[in-house]
Coordinates of C-alpha atoms in Angstrom, one line a residue:
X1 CA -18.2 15.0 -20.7
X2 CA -17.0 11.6 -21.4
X3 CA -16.2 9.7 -18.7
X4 CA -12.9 7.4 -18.6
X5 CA -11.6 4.9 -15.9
X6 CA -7.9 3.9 -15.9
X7 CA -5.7 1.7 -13.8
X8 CA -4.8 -1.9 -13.0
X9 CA -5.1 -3.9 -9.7
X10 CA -8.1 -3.8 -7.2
X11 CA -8.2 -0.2 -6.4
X12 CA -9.0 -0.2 -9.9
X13 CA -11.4 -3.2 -9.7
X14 CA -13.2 -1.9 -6.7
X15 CA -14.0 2.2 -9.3
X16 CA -14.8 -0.3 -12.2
X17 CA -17.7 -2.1 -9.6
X18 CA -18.6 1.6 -8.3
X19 CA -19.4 2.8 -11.6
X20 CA -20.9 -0.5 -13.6
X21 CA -23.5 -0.3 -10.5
X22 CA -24.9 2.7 -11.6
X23 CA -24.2 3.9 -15.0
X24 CA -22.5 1.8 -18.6
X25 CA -21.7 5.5 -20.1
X26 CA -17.7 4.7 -19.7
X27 CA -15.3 3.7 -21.2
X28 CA -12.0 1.9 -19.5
X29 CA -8.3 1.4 -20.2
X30 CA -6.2 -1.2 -18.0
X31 CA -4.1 -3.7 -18.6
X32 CA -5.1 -5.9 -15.7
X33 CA -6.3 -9.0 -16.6
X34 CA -9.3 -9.1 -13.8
X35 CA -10.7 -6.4 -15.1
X36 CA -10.1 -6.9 -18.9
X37 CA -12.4 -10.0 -18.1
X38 CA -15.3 -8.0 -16.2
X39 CA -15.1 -5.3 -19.4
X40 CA -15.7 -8.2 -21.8
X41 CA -18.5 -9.8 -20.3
X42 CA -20.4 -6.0 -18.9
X43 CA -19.9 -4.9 -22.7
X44 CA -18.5 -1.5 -21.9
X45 CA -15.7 0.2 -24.3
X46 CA -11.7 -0.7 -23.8
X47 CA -9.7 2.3 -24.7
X48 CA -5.9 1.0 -26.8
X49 CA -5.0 4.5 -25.9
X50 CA -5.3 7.4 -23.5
X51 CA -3.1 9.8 -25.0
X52 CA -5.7 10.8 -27.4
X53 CA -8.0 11.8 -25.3
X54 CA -9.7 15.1 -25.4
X55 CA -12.4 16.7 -23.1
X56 CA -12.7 13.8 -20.7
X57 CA -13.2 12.7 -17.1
X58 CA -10.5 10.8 -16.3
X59 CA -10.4 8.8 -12.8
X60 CA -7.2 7.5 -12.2
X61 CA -6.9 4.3 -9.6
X62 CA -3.7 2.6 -9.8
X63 CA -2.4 3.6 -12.7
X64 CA 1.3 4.3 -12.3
X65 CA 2.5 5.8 -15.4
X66 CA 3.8 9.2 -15.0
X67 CA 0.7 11.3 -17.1
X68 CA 2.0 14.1 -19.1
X69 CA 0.6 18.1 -18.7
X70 CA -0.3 17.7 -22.6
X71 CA -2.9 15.7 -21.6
X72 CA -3.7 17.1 -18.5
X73 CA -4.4 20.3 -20.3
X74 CA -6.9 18.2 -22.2
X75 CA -8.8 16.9 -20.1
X76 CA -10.1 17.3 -16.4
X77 CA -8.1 14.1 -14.5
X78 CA -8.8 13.1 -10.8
X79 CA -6.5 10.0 -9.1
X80 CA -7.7 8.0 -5.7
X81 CA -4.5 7.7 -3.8
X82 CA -4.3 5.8 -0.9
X83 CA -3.3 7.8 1.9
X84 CA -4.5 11.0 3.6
X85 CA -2.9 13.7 1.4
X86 CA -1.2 16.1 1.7
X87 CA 0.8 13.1 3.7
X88 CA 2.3 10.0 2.3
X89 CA 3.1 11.2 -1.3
X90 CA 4.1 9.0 -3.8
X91 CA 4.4 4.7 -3.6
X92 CA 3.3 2.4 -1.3
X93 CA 1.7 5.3 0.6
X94 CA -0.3 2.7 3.4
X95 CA 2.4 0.7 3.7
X96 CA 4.6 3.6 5.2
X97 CA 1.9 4.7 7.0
X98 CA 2.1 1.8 9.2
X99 CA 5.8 1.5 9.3
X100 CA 5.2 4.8 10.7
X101 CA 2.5 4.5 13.1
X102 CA -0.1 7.0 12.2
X103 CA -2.3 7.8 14.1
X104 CA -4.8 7.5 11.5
X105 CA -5.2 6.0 7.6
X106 CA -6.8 6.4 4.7
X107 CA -7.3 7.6 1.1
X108 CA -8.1 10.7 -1.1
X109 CA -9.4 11.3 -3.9
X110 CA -7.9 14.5 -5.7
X111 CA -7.7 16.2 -8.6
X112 CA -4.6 15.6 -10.9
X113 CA -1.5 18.4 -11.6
X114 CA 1.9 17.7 -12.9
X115 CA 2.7 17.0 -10.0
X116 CA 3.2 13.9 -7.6
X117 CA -0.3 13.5 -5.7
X118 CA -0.1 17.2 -5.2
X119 CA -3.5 18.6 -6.8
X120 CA -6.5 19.8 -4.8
X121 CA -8.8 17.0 -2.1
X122 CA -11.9 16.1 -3.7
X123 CA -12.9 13.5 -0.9
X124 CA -11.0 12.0 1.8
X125 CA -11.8 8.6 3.8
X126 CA -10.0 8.3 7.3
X127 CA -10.0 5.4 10.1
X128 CA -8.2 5.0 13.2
X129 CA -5.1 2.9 13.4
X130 CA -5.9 -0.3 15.3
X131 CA -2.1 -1.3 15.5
X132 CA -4.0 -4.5 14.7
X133 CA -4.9 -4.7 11.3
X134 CA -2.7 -5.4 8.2
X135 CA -2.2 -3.2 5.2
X136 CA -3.6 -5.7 3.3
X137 CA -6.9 -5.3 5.6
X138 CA -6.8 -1.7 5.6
X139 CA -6.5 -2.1 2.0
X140 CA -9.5 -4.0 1.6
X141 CA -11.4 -1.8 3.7
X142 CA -10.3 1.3 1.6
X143 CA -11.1 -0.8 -1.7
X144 CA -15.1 -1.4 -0.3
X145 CA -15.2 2.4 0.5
X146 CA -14.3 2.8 -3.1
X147 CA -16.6 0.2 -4.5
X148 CA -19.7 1.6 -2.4
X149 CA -19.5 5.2 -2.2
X150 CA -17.0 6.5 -5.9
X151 CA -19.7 7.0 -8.4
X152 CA -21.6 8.5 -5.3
X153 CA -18.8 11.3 -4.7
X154 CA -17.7 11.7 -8.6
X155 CA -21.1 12.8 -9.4
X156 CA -21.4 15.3 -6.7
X157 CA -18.3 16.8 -7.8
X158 CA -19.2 16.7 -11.3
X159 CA -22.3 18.4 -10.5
X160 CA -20.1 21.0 -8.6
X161 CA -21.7 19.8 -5.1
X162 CA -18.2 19.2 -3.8
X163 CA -15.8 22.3 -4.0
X164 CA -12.0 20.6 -4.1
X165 CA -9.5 21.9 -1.7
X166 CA -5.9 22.9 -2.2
X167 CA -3.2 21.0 -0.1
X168 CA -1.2 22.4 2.7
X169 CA 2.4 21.7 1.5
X170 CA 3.7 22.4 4.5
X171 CA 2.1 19.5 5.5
X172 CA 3.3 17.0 2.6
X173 CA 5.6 14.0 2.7
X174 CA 6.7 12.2 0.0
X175 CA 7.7 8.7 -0.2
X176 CA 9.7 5.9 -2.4
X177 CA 8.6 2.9 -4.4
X178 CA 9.6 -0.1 -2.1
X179 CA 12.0 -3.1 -3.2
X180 CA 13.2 -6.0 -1.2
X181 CA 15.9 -4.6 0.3
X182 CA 13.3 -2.6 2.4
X183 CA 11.8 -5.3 3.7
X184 CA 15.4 -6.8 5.6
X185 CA 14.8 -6.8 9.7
X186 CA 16.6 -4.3 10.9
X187 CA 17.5 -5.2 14.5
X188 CA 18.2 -1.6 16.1
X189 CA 14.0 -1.2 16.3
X190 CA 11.6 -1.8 19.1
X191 CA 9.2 -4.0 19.4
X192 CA 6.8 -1.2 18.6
X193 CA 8.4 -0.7 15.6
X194 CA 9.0 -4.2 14.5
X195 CA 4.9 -4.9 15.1
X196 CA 4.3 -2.2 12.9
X197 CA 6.4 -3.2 10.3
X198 CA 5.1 -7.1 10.3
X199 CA 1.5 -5.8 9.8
X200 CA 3.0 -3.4 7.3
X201 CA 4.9 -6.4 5.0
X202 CA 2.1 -9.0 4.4
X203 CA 1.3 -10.5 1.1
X204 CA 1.0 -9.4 -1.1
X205 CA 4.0 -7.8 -0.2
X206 CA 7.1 -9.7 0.1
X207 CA 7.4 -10.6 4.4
X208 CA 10.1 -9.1 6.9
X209 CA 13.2 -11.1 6.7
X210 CA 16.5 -12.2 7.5
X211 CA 19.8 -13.0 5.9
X212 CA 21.9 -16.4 7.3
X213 CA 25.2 -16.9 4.9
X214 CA 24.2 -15.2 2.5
X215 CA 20.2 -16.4 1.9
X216 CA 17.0 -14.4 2.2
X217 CA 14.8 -15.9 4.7
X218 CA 11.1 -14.7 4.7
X219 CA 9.9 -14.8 8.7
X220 CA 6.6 -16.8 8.9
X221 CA 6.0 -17.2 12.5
X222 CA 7.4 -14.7 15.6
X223 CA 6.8 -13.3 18.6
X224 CA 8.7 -10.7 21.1
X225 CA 9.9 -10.8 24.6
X226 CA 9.8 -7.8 26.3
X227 CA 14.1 -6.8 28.1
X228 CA 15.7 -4.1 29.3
X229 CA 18.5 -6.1 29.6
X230 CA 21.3 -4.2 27.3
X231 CA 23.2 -6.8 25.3
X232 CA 24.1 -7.2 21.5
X233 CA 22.4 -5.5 18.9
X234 CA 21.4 -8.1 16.1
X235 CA 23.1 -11.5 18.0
X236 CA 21.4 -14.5 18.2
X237 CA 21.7 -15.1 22.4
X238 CA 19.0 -18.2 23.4
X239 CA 17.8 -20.7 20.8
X240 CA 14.9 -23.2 22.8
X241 CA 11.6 -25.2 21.8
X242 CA 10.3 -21.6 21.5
X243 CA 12.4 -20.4 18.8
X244 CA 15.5 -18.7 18.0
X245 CA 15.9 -15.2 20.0
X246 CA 17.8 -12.3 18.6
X247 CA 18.5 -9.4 20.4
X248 CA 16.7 -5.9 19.5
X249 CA 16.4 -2.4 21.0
X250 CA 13.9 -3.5 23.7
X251 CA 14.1 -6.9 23.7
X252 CA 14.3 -10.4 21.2
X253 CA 12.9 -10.9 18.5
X254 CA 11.6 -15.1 18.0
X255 CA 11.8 -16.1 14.9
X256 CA 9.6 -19.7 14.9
X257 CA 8.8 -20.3 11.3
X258 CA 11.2 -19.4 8.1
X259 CA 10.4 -19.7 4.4
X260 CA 12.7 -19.7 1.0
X261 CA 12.4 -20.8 -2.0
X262 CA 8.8 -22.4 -1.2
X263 CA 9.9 -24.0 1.6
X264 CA 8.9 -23.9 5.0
X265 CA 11.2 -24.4 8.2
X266 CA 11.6 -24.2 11.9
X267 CA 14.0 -21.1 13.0
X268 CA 16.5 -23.9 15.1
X269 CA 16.8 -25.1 11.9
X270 CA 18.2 -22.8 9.7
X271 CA 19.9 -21.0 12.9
X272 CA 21.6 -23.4 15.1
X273 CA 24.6 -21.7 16.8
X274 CA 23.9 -19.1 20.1
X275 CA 25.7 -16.1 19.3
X276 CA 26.0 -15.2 15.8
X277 CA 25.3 -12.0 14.9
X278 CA 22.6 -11.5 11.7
X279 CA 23.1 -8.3 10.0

């Protein structure tokens, strides 16, 4: 059986490097331009289409494109998905898995049905949530997994060593593709929640930000003060050499260092007035 590798972006990278390790019987189809370079200098085949396809192995790692049953029903299709399935369907699975707080994070490698991230675990790769890390670290981590140990874990299923095993639906969850509206502060969380969702939003995700008079401000620098003090939701109440501090659930927020429009700025600068309220 023919193996295929599709997908963009460095989940895709990091299965290209697993496989060209070990074996140049592949072919690829991507669109990224990393790996379009790595193809042309290792010599192996680019695909122009996938649709044709027939009696393949196809390993799916960040491909987005919705794959149609035609072609499932031609060929035997497994995705890597980032999160520990049957949990965080769909986009930006790690990402919500931090805003979240889970416990623990991950990725799976599963076969593909019609539907979204739904088909039965081949392999799953889990760590503990430091509350420290970033996505983008935990990302990077999951990408080395990937690298070191796919061809490893493909083989064994292909030689029928691993027996895939069907999701608990009951157990599923199913999130959206994120946009920038997402990423606005939202000043009714904890400080909890607000230091999950800064290690969450890191680049390459656009940052957590604010809106003053109308302008998107990306927040650079912060840090939290602990109050039980109850007060204004969202108002900014003390402004010092420390920062601008706006009131949340649990406490202030400090905004130190904004950023638009690729430039940088102190908070006091852009907020200069004790008790306006940011929405």
């Amino acid at each position: 059986m023919k193996i295929v590798l599709v997908g963009d972006g460095w989940g895709a990278i990091a299965l290209y490097n697993s496989f060209i390790k070990e074996n140049k019987d592949f072919g690829v189809f991507t669109e990224d331009f990393e790996l379009l370079g790595k193809i042309k200098i290792d010599g192996i085949k680019l695909l122009g289409r996938i649709e044709d396809l027939e009696d393949c192995l196809i390993i799916c790692a960040g491909y987005k494109k919705i794959i149609k049953k035609e072609m499932l029903n031609k060929n035997k299709i497994i995705n890597i998905h980032y999160s520990l399935l049957p949990k965080y369907r769909g986009y930006h699975s790690t990402v919500w898995a931090i805003i979240n707080d889970e416990k623990y994070l991950g990725l799976t490698i599963h076969e593909m049905n019609e539907y979204i991230d739904d088909g039965d675990i081949i392999y799953q790769y889990k760590v503990e949530n430091d509350k420290k890390k970033t996505s983008e670290e935990y990302m990077l981590e999951f990408n080395k997994f990937i690298e070191k140990n796919a061809f490893r874990i493909i083989e064994k299923y292909i030689k029928k060593e691993i027996i895939p095993i069907k999701q608990n639906k009951k157990d599923a969850s199913w999130v959206g593709k994120r946009n920038i509206e997402d990423c606005k502060i939202n000043f009714e969380n904890n400080i909890e929640e607000l230091k999950s969702f800064f290690r969450a939003l890191v680049k390459p995700y656009p940052l957590p930000y604010i809106e003053v008079k109308g302008i998107k401000y990306e927040i650079l620098d912060f840090s939290f003060h602990p109050s039980d003090c109850k007060s204004h939701i969202g108002r900014v109440l003390n402004i010092d050499d420390e920062g601008v501090y706006i009131r949340i659930k649990d406490g202030y927020l400090i905004l130190k260092k904004l950023y638009n429009s690729g430039n940088e700025y102190s908070a006091n600068e852009i907020i200069n007035k004790i008790g306006i309220k940011l929405l």
